[in-house]
Coordinates of C-alpha atoms and ligand atoms in Angstrom, one line a residue:
X1 CA -26.7 0.5 -10.2
X2 CA -24.6 0.8 -7.0
X3 CA -26.3 0.9 -3.7
X4 CA -24.9 3.3 -1.1
X5 CA -24.8 2.8 2.7
X6 CA -22.9 4.1 5.7
X7 CA -24.1 1.6 8.3
X8 CA -22.2 1.2 11.6
X9 CA -19.3 -1.1 11.6
X10 CA -17.2 -2.8 14.4
X11 CA -15.4 -0.6 16.9
X12 CA -11.9 -1.4 18.1
X13 CA -11.6 -3.3 21.3
X14 CA -10.0 -1.7 24.3
X15 CA -6.7 -3.5 24.1
X16 CA -5.0 -4.4 20.8
X17 CA -5.3 -8.1 19.9
X18 CA -3.2 -10.0 17.4
X19 CA -6.3 -10.6 15.3
X20 CA -7.7 -7.1 14.8
X21 CA -9.6 -6.5 11.6
X22 CA -8.2 -3.9 9.2
X23 CA -11.0 -1.6 10.2
X24 CA -10.3 -2.0 13.9
X25 CA -6.6 -1.3 13.4
X26 CA -7.3 1.7 11.1
X27 CA -9.7 3.2 13.7
X28 CA -7.2 2.6 16.5
X29 CA -4.4 4.3 14.6
X30 CA -6.7 7.3 13.8
X31 CA -7.6 7.7 17.4
X32 CA -4.0 7.3 18.5
X33 CA -2.8 10.1 16.2
X34 CA -5.8 12.3 17.1
X35 CA -4.8 12.0 20.8
X36 CA -1.6 13.8 20.0
X37 CA -3.3 16.7 18.1
X38 CA -5.7 19.5 19.0
X39 CA -8.3 18.5 16.4
X40 CA -12.1 19.1 16.5
X41 CA -13.4 15.8 17.8
X42 CA -16.3 16.0 15.4
X43 CA -13.8 15.8 12.5
X44 CA -12.2 12.7 14.1
X45 CA -15.6 11.1 14.5
X46 CA -16.4 11.8 10.8
X47 CA -13.1 10.2 9.8
X48 CA -13.9 7.0 11.6
X49 CA -16.6 6.4 9.1
X50 CA -16.4 6.0 5.3
X51 CA -18.0 8.7 3.1
X52 CA -19.8 5.9 1.3
X53 CA -19.7 2.2 0.6
X54 CA -21.0 0.8 -2.6
X55 CA -22.0 -2.9 -2.7
X56 CA -22.8 -4.3 -6.1
X57 CA -23.8 -7.7 -7.5
X58 CA -21.7 -8.9 -10.3
X59 CA -23.1 -11.8 -12.4
X60 CA -21.1 -13.4 -15.1
X61 CA -21.6 -16.3 -17.5
X62 CA -19.0 -19.0 -16.9
X63 CA -17.3 -20.8 -19.7
X64 CA -19.6 -23.8 -19.2
X65 CA -22.7 -21.6 -19.8
X66 CA -23.8 -21.4 -16.2
X67 CA -24.2 -18.0 -14.4
X68 CA -22.3 -17.2 -11.2
X69 CA -23.0 -14.2 -9.0
X70 CA -20.3 -12.4 -7.1
X71 CA -20.4 -9.4 -4.6
X72 CA -18.2 -6.4 -5.2
X73 CA -17.5 -3.4 -3.0
X74 CA -16.0 0.1 -3.3
X75 CA -15.5 1.9 0.0
X76 CA -14.8 5.6 -0.4
X77 CA -13.4 6.9 2.9
X78 CA -12.7 10.6 2.5
X79 CA -12.4 13.1 -0.4
X80 CA -11.7 16.4 1.3
X81 CA -8.3 16.7 -0.4
X82 CA -9.3 15.3 -3.8
X83 CA -10.7 12.3 -5.7
X84 CA -10.7 8.9 -3.9
X85 CA -7.7 6.7 -4.8
X86 CA -7.0 3.0 -4.0
X87 CA -6.8 -0.5 -5.2
X88 CA -9.3 -3.1 -6.4
X89 CA -8.6 -6.6 -5.1
X90 CA -10.0 -9.9 -6.3
X91 CA -9.7 -12.3 -3.4
X92 CA -12.1 -14.7 -1.7
X93 CA -11.8 -12.9 1.7
X94 CA -12.7 -9.4 0.4
X95 CA -15.4 -8.0 2.8
X96 CA -17.1 -4.7 3.2
X97 CA -15.2 -3.9 6.4
X98 CA -11.9 -4.8 5.0
X99 CA -12.5 -2.4 2.2
X100 CA -13.4 0.4 4.6
X101 CA -10.3 -0.2 6.8
X102 CA -8.0 -0.3 3.8
X103 CA -9.7 2.7 2.3
X104 CA -9.0 4.6 5.5
X105 CA -5.3 3.6 5.2
X106 CA -5.2 5.0 1.7
X107 CA -6.5 8.4 3.0
X108 CA -3.5 8.5 5.3
X109 CA -1.0 7.2 2.7
X110 CA -2.1 9.9 0.2
X111 CA -2.1 12.6 2.9
X112 CA 1.4 11.7 4.3
X113 CA 2.7 12.1 0.7
X114 CA 0.7 15.3 0.3
X115 CA -1.1 14.0 -2.8
X116 CA -4.4 15.6 -3.8
X117 CA -6.3 12.4 -3.2
X118 CA -8.5 10.8 -0.6
X119 CA -8.7 7.1 0.2
X120 CA -10.7 4.2 -1.2
X121 CA -10.5 0.5 -1.6
X122 CA -12.6 -2.1 -3.3
X123 CA -12.8 -5.5 -4.7
X124 CA -14.8 -8.6 -5.4
X125 CA -15.1 -11.6 -3.2
X126 CA -13.8 -14.2 -5.7
X127 CA -10.9 -16.5 -6.2
X128 CA -9.3 -15.2 -9.4
X129 CA -7.3 -18.4 -9.8
X130 CA -10.6 -20.2 -10.5
X131 CA -11.5 -17.9 -13.4
X132 CA -10.4 -18.1 -17.0
X133 CA -9.1 -14.9 -18.7
X134 CA -12.4 -14.5 -20.5
X135 CA -14.3 -14.8 -17.2
X136 CA -12.0 -12.3 -15.5
X137 CA -12.6 -9.9 -18.3
X138 CA -16.4 -10.3 -18.1
X139 CA -16.2 -9.8 -14.3
X140 CA -14.2 -6.7 -14.6
X141 CA -16.3 -5.1 -17.3
X142 CA -19.6 -5.8 -15.4
X143 CA -18.0 -4.6 -12.1
X144 CA -17.0 -1.4 -13.9
X145 CA -20.4 -0.9 -15.3
X146 CA -21.9 -1.3 -11.8
X147 CA -19.5 1.3 -10.4
X148 CA -19.6 3.6 -13.4
X149 CA -21.5 6.4 -11.6
X150 CA -19.2 6.5 -8.6
X151 CA -15.8 6.3 -10.3
X152 CA -14.0 8.6 -12.7
X153 CA -10.9 10.7 -13.0
X154 CA -12.2 13.4 -10.7
X155 CA -14.3 11.1 -8.5
X156 CA -12.5 7.9 -7.7
X157 CA -9.5 6.3 -9.5
X158 CA -8.9 2.6 -8.9
X159 CA -5.6 0.8 -9.2
X160 CA -4.3 -2.8 -9.1
X161 CA -4.1 -4.7 -5.9
X162 CA -4.1 -8.4 -4.8
X163 CA -5.4 -10.5 -7.7
X164 CA -5.6 -7.7 -10.2
X165 CA -3.0 -6.4 -12.6
X166 CA -2.4 -3.9 -15.5
X167 CA -4.6 -6.1 -17.8
X168 CA -7.5 -5.8 -15.3
X169 CA -7.0 -2.0 -15.3
X170 CA -7.0 -2.0 -19.1
X171 CA -10.4 -3.8 -19.2
X172 CA -11.7 -1.4 -16.6
X173 CA -10.5 1.7 -18.6
X174 CA -12.0 0.2 -21.8
X175 CA -15.4 -0.6 -20.3
X176 CA -15.6 2.9 -18.7
X177 CA -14.5 4.7 -21.8
X178 CA -16.9 2.8 -24.1
X179 CA -19.8 3.9 -22.1
X180 CA -18.6 7.5 -21.8
X181 CA -18.0 7.7 -25.5
X182 CA -14.4 8.8 -25.3
X183 CA -11.1 7.4 -24.2
X184 CA -10.6 8.3 -20.5
X185 CA -7.2 6.9 -19.3
X186 CA -7.4 8.9 -16.0
X187 CA -10.1 6.6 -14.6
X188 CA -7.5 4.1 -13.5
X189 CA -3.8 3.9 -12.8
X190 CA -1.5 0.9 -13.1
X191 CA -2.5 0.5 -16.7
X192 CA -0.1 -0.8 -19.4
X193 CA 2.1 2.1 -20.6
X194 CA 0.7 1.7 -24.2
X195 CA -2.7 3.0 -23.0
X196 CA -1.5 5.7 -20.6
X197 CA 0.2 3.8 -17.8
X198 CA 3.3 5.4 -16.3
X199 CA 6.9 4.2 -16.7
X200 CA 8.3 3.2 -13.4
X201 CA 5.0 2.3 -11.8
X202 CA 5.8 -1.3 -11.2
X203 CA 9.1 -0.6 -9.4
X204 CA 7.9 2.4 -7.5
X205 CA 6.8 0.9 -4.2
X206 CA 10.2 -1.0 -3.9
X207 CA 12.0 2.1 -5.0
X208 CA 10.3 4.2 -2.2
X209 CA 11.1 1.5 0.3
X210 CA 14.8 1.7 -0.7
X211 CA 14.8 5.5 -0.5
X212 CA 13.2 5.6 2.9
X213 CA 15.5 2.8 4.2
X214 CA 18.5 4.8 2.9
X215 CA 17.3 7.9 4.7
X216 CA 16.7 5.9 7.9
X217 CA 20.2 4.3 7.7
X218 CA 21.7 7.8 7.4
X219 CA 19.5 9.2 10.2
X220 CA 20.7 6.5 12.6
X221 CA 24.3 7.4 11.6
X222 CA 25.1 4.2 9.9
X223 CA 27.2 4.0 6.8
X224 CA 25.2 2.3 4.0
X225 CA 28.4 0.6 2.8
X226 CA 28.5 -1.2 6.1
X227 CA 24.8 -1.9 6.6
X228 CA 23.4 -5.4 6.5
X229 CA 19.9 -5.8 5.2
X230 CA 17.4 -8.8 5.4
X231 CA 14.3 -8.7 3.1
X232 CA 11.3 -11.0 3.3
X233 CA 9.5 -11.4 0.0
X234 CA 11.2 -11.0 -3.4
X235 CA 8.4 -9.7 -5.5
X236 CA 7.6 -6.2 -6.8
X237 CA 8.4 -4.5 -3.5
X238 CA 11.1 -6.7 -2.0
X239 CA 13.2 -7.3 -5.1
X240 CA 13.2 -3.7 -6.3
X241 CA 14.1 -2.5 -2.8
X242 CA 16.8 -5.2 -2.5
X243 CA 18.4 -4.4 -5.9
X244 CA 18.5 -0.6 -5.3
X245 CA 20.0 -1.0 -1.8
X246 CA 22.5 -3.4 -3.2
X247 CA 23.4 -0.8 -6.0
X248 CA 23.8 1.9 -3.3
X249 CA 26.3 -0.2 -1.5
X250 CA 24.3 -1.9 1.3
X251 CA 25.1 -5.6 2.1
X252 CA 21.9 -7.5 1.3
X253 CA 22.6 -10.6 3.4
X254 CA 19.2 -12.4 3.4
X255 CA 16.3 -12.8 1.0
X256 CA 13.3 -15.0 0.9
X257 CA 10.1 -16.0 -1.0
X258 CA 7.2 -18.1 0.1
X259 CA 9.4 -21.3 0.1
X260 CA 12.1 -19.9 2.5
X261 CA 15.3 -17.8 2.3
X262 CA 19.0 -17.7 1.6
X263 CA 21.6 -16.1 3.8
X264 CA 25.2 -15.0 3.1
X265 CA 27.0 -12.7 5.6
X266 CA 29.2 -11.5 2.7
X267 CA 26.2 -10.3 0.8
X268 CA 24.0 -11.7 -2.0
X269 CA 24.2 -10.7 -5.6
X270 CA 20.6 -9.5 -5.9
X271 CA 20.7 -9.1 -9.7
X272 CA 21.5 -12.7 -10.2
X273 CA 18.6 -13.9 -8.1
X274 CA 15.4 -14.0 -10.2
X275 CA 12.5 -12.0 -8.8
X276 CA 9.0 -13.3 -8.3
X277 CA 8.1 -11.8 -11.7
X278 CA 11.2 -13.0 -13.6
X279 CA 10.8 -16.6 -12.3
X280 CA 8.3 -17.2 -9.5
X281 CA 9.5 -18.6 -6.2
X282 CA 13.1 -19.2 -7.4
X283 CA 15.0 -17.6 -4.5
X284 CA 15.9 -21.0 -2.9
X285 CA 17.4 -22.3 -6.2
X286 CA 20.2 -19.7 -5.8
X287 CA 23.4 -21.1 -4.3
X288 CA 24.1 -19.6 -0.9
X289 CA 26.2 -20.6 2.2
X290 CA 23.1 -21.0 4.4
X291 CA 19.3 -21.3 4.0
X292 CA 16.9 -19.9 6.5
X293 CA 13.1 -20.2 7.1
X294 CA 11.0 -17.1 6.8
X295 CA 10.6 -17.1 10.6
X296 CA 14.4 -17.3 11.0
X297 CA 15.0 -14.5 8.5
X298 CA 12.9 -12.1 10.7
X299 CA 15.2 -12.8 13.7
X300 CA 18.6 -12.4 12.0
X301 CA 21.1 -10.0 13.5
X302 CA 21.0 -7.3 10.8
X303 CA 21.1 -3.5 10.7
X304 CA 17.9 -3.3 8.6
X305 CA 15.0 -5.7 8.4
X306 CA 12.4 -5.2 5.5
X307 CA 9.3 -7.3 5.7
X308 CA 8.1 -7.1 2.1
X309 CA 5.8 -10.1 1.6
X310 CA 2.6 -10.2 3.6
X311 CA 0.9 -8.7 6.6
X312 CA 1.1 -9.6 10.3
X313 CA 4.5 -11.4 10.2
X314 CA 5.9 -9.4 13.2
X315 CA 3.8 -10.3 16.1
X316 CA 3.8 -10.5 19.9
X317 CA 5.3 -14.0 19.4
X318 CA 8.5 -13.0 17.7
X319 CA 8.9 -9.3 18.4
X320 CA 11.3 -10.0 21.3
X321 CA 13.4 -12.2 19.1
X322 CA 13.8 -9.7 16.3
X323 CA 17.5 -8.6 16.3
X324 CA 17.4 -5.8 13.7
X325 CA 18.4 -2.2 14.6
X326 CA 15.8 -0.7 12.2
X327 CA 12.6 -2.1 10.6
X328 CA 11.3 -0.6 7.4
X329 CA 7.8 -1.8 6.4
X330 CA 7.7 -2.8 2.8
X331 CA 4.5 -4.9 2.9
X332 CA 1.2 -3.4 4.1
X333 CA 0.6 -4.0 7.8
X334 CA 3.5 -6.4 8.5
X335 CA 3.6 -5.4 12.2
X336 CA 0.7 -6.1 14.6
X337 CA -0.2 -3.4 17.1
X338 CA 1.1 -5.5 20.0
X339 CA 4.4 -6.0 18.2
X340 CA 4.7 -2.3 17.4
X341 CA 4.4 -1.6 21.1
X342 CA 7.1 -4.1 21.9
X343 CA 9.4 -2.5 19.4
X344 CA 8.7 0.9 20.8
X345 CA 9.7 -0.4 24.3
X346 CA 12.8 -1.9 22.9
X347 CA 13.7 1.3 21.0
X348 CA 13.7 -0.4 17.7
X349 CA 12.5 2.2 15.1
X350 CA 9.8 0.9 12.8
X351 CA 9.4 3.1 9.7
X352 CA 5.7 2.6 8.7
X353 CA 4.2 1.3 5.5
X354 CA 2.1 4.4 4.8
X355 CA 5.4 6.3 4.3
X356 CA 7.8 3.6 3.1
X357 CA 5.8 1.9 0.3
X358 CA 3.9 5.0 -0.7
X359 CA 5.9 5.2 -3.9
X360 CA 3.2 3.1 -5.6
X361 CA 0.4 5.6 -5.1
X362 CA 2.8 8.5 -5.7
X363 CA 3.6 7.2 -9.2
X364 CA -0.1 6.5 -9.7
X365 CA -0.5 10.2 -9.1
X366 CA 2.1 10.9 -11.7
X367 CA 0.3 8.5 -14.1
X368 CA -3.0 10.4 -13.5
X369 CA -1.2 13.7 -14.2
X370 CA 0.3 12.3 -17.4
X371 CA -3.2 11.0 -18.5
X372 CA -4.9 14.3 -17.9
X373 CA -2.2 16.2 -19.7
X374 CA -1.9 13.5 -22.5
X375 CA 1.9 13.7 -22.1
X376 CA 4.1 10.8 -21.0
X377 CA 7.1 11.3 -18.7
X378 CA 10.4 9.6 -19.2
X379 CA 11.5 7.0 -16.6
X380 CA 14.2 9.3 -15.5
X381 CA 11.7 12.1 -14.7
X382 CA 9.4 9.6 -12.9
X383 CA 12.2 8.4 -10.7
X384 CA 13.6 11.9 -10.1
X385 CA 10.1 13.2 -9.0
X386 CA 9.5 10.2 -6.9
X387 CA 12.8 10.8 -5.1
X388 CA 11.8 14.4 -4.5
X389 CA 8.4 13.5 -3.1
X390 CA 9.8 10.7 -0.9
X391 CA 12.4 13.1 0.6
X392 CA 9.8 15.7 1.3
X393 CA 7.5 13.2 3.0
X394 CA 10.5 11.8 5.0
X395 CA 11.4 15.3 6.2
X396 CA 7.8 16.1 7.3
X397 CA 7.6 12.8 9.2
X398 CA 11.0 13.2 10.7
X399 CA 10.2 16.7 12.0
X400 CA 7.1 15.3 13.8
X401 CA 9.1 12.4 15.1
X402 CA 11.8 14.7 16.6
X403 CA 9.5 17.4 17.9
X404 CA 6.9 15.2 19.6
X405 CA 9.1 12.3 20.7
X406 CA 6.6 9.7 19.3
X407 CA 7.1 6.5 17.2
X408 CA 7.7 6.9 13.5
X409 CA 4.3 5.4 12.9
X410 CA 2.6 8.0 15.1
X411 CA 4.6 10.7 13.4
X412 CA 3.4 9.6 9.9
X413 CA -0.2 9.4 11.1
X414 CA 0.1 12.9 12.8
X415 CA 1.4 14.4 9.5
X416 CA -1.4 12.7 7.5
X417 CA -4.3 13.4 10.0
X418 CA -3.2 17.1 10.4
X419 CA -3.5 17.6 6.7
X420 CA -6.9 15.9 6.4
X421 CA -8.3 17.6 9.5
X422 CA -7.1 21.0 8.4
X423 CA -8.8 20.6 5.1
X424 CA -12.0 19.6 6.8
X425 CA -11.7 22.5 9.1
X426 CA -11.2 24.9 6.2
X427 CA -14.0 23.5 4.1
X428 CA -16.5 23.2 6.9
X429 CA -19.5 20.9 7.2
X430 CA -22.0 21.0 4.4
X431 CA -24.7 22.2 4.4
Ligands
LIG1 P1 4.5 -9.9 -5.2 O1 3.4 -10.8 -5.4 O2 5.2 -9.2 -6.3 O3 5.6 -10.6 -4.3 C1 5.4 -11.2 -3.1 C2 6.6 -12.0 -2.6 O4 6.4 -12.4 -1.3 C3 7.0 -13.2 -3.4 O5 8.4 -13.3 -3.5 C4 6.4 -14.3 -2.6 O6 7.0 -15.6 -2.9 C5 6.6 -13.9 -1.2 N1 5.6 -14.4 -0.3 C6 4.3 -14.7 -0.5 N2 3.8 -15.3 0.7 C7 4.8 -15.3 1.5 C8 4.9 -15.8 2.9 N3 3.9 -16.4 3.5 N4 6.1 -15.8 3.5 C9 7.2 -15.2 2.8 N5 7.2 -14.7 1.6 C10 6.0 -14.8 0.9 O7 3.9 -8.8 -4.1 P2 4.3 -7.3 -3.9 O8 3.6 -6.5 -4.9 O9 5.8 -7.2 -3.8 O10 3.6 -7.0 -2.5 C11 4.2 -7.4 -1.3 C12 3.6 -6.6 -0.2 O11 3.7 -5.2 -0.4 C13 2.1 -6.8 0.0 O12 1.8 -6.6 1.4 C14 1.5 -5.6 -0.7 O13 0.2 -5.3 -0.3 C15 2.5 -4.5 -0.4 N6 2.5 -3.4 -1.4 C16 2.5 -3.7 -2.7 C17 2.5 -2.6 -3.6 C18 2.5 -2.8 -5.1 O14 2.1 -1.8 -5.8 N7 3.1 -3.9 -5.6 C19 2.4 -1.3 -3.1 C20 2.4 -1.1 -1.7 C21 2.4 -2.2 -0.9

């Protein structure tokens, strides 16, 4: 049975450092947005804390017959606008505080998209590469059982994250459904389509990054046909964004994976370069006039830079050397707080992750709707509705950006926090 606690966690330091925890950054960004708004400070204080954090022990029998015990978490931040929503990650560095901070980000991401969800994040502190498939399945089924009372289609809906995938979600759905006595696909999203997953879910975060980049290009009065783009990371987010922007006429001049990057000022043929999922880490095998390191890629003279690999790659150390006109965050948290401030001083717009890569959670919402209605949507419908949702969110954020003269990140947080705070205000404090 899950234990519940809301114990105090670390506060942000006065000045942003390059090594803030996810929770410190999330609280700093919340306070920053609140400073622009006339919100009841009691609501802001509530939002600095998770609604609940569940810490569970997950024992499994290893293939050699021994038993290992792992610790799992589910941090549920806020549910004023609907059930909690957020990923489950299997990674050795998963901690309680990381789940709280990332759960808070999910609240803002859902709210900026105006989805009827609140934020959550969870995971198990484990290295999934050291587990066999059977062990991973055991771990997932036992974790699901430990969380069974606190998840569900109207309570909290997990999704894949680092170290988990559609198969993990299928095991979770099966374990939950077996105990409930009926098939309940809406308990998780990111499932294989054959058991209620949505078409277009895999490509959705990259698609939303491309849509938002296209809108930003237009907003800054550039012609997409004459726009050069550099993208770090060629996986689910980076490759889907690259191929769409390429199809829409942009000149994708640089791409990279963990091994380094390729650069061609005449533009790369993105469709002939295998993505991380088609052939892992194969970007460098593609012939190109020049190769660049991942560090050099971030400093190329391009119109649009899309960091789409990992977090904290744009820092105080390289922010002054970045030569892009617009940055669109494909990865989660690629820009440190200090670097964000340097970009603001240099008037380089940074379109934030909570807007740009929110296509993933948006199509998760579509998946949940399809599961509840037992009616699958066509890929065309998914992509059309995603386009509509992304344009609506872009317009909401752009209006705040223009009227308040703030950064794009602040504008997105202002949109999100206004919605969450208004909902708290309307519902009041119980009892
Ligand atoms: P992925 O595993 O599909 O691909 C990651 C890519 O980044 C690969 O090409 C890999 O080689 C490259 N990479 C890994 N380490 C690198 C490094 N140190 N330097 C340069 N490149 C490196 O991952 P993804 O799903 O595309 O996720 C990328 C980012 O986007 C992550 O920050 C993730 O949290 C975020 N994100 C993903 C989703 C999603 O649903 N896939 C949704 C929102 C945000």
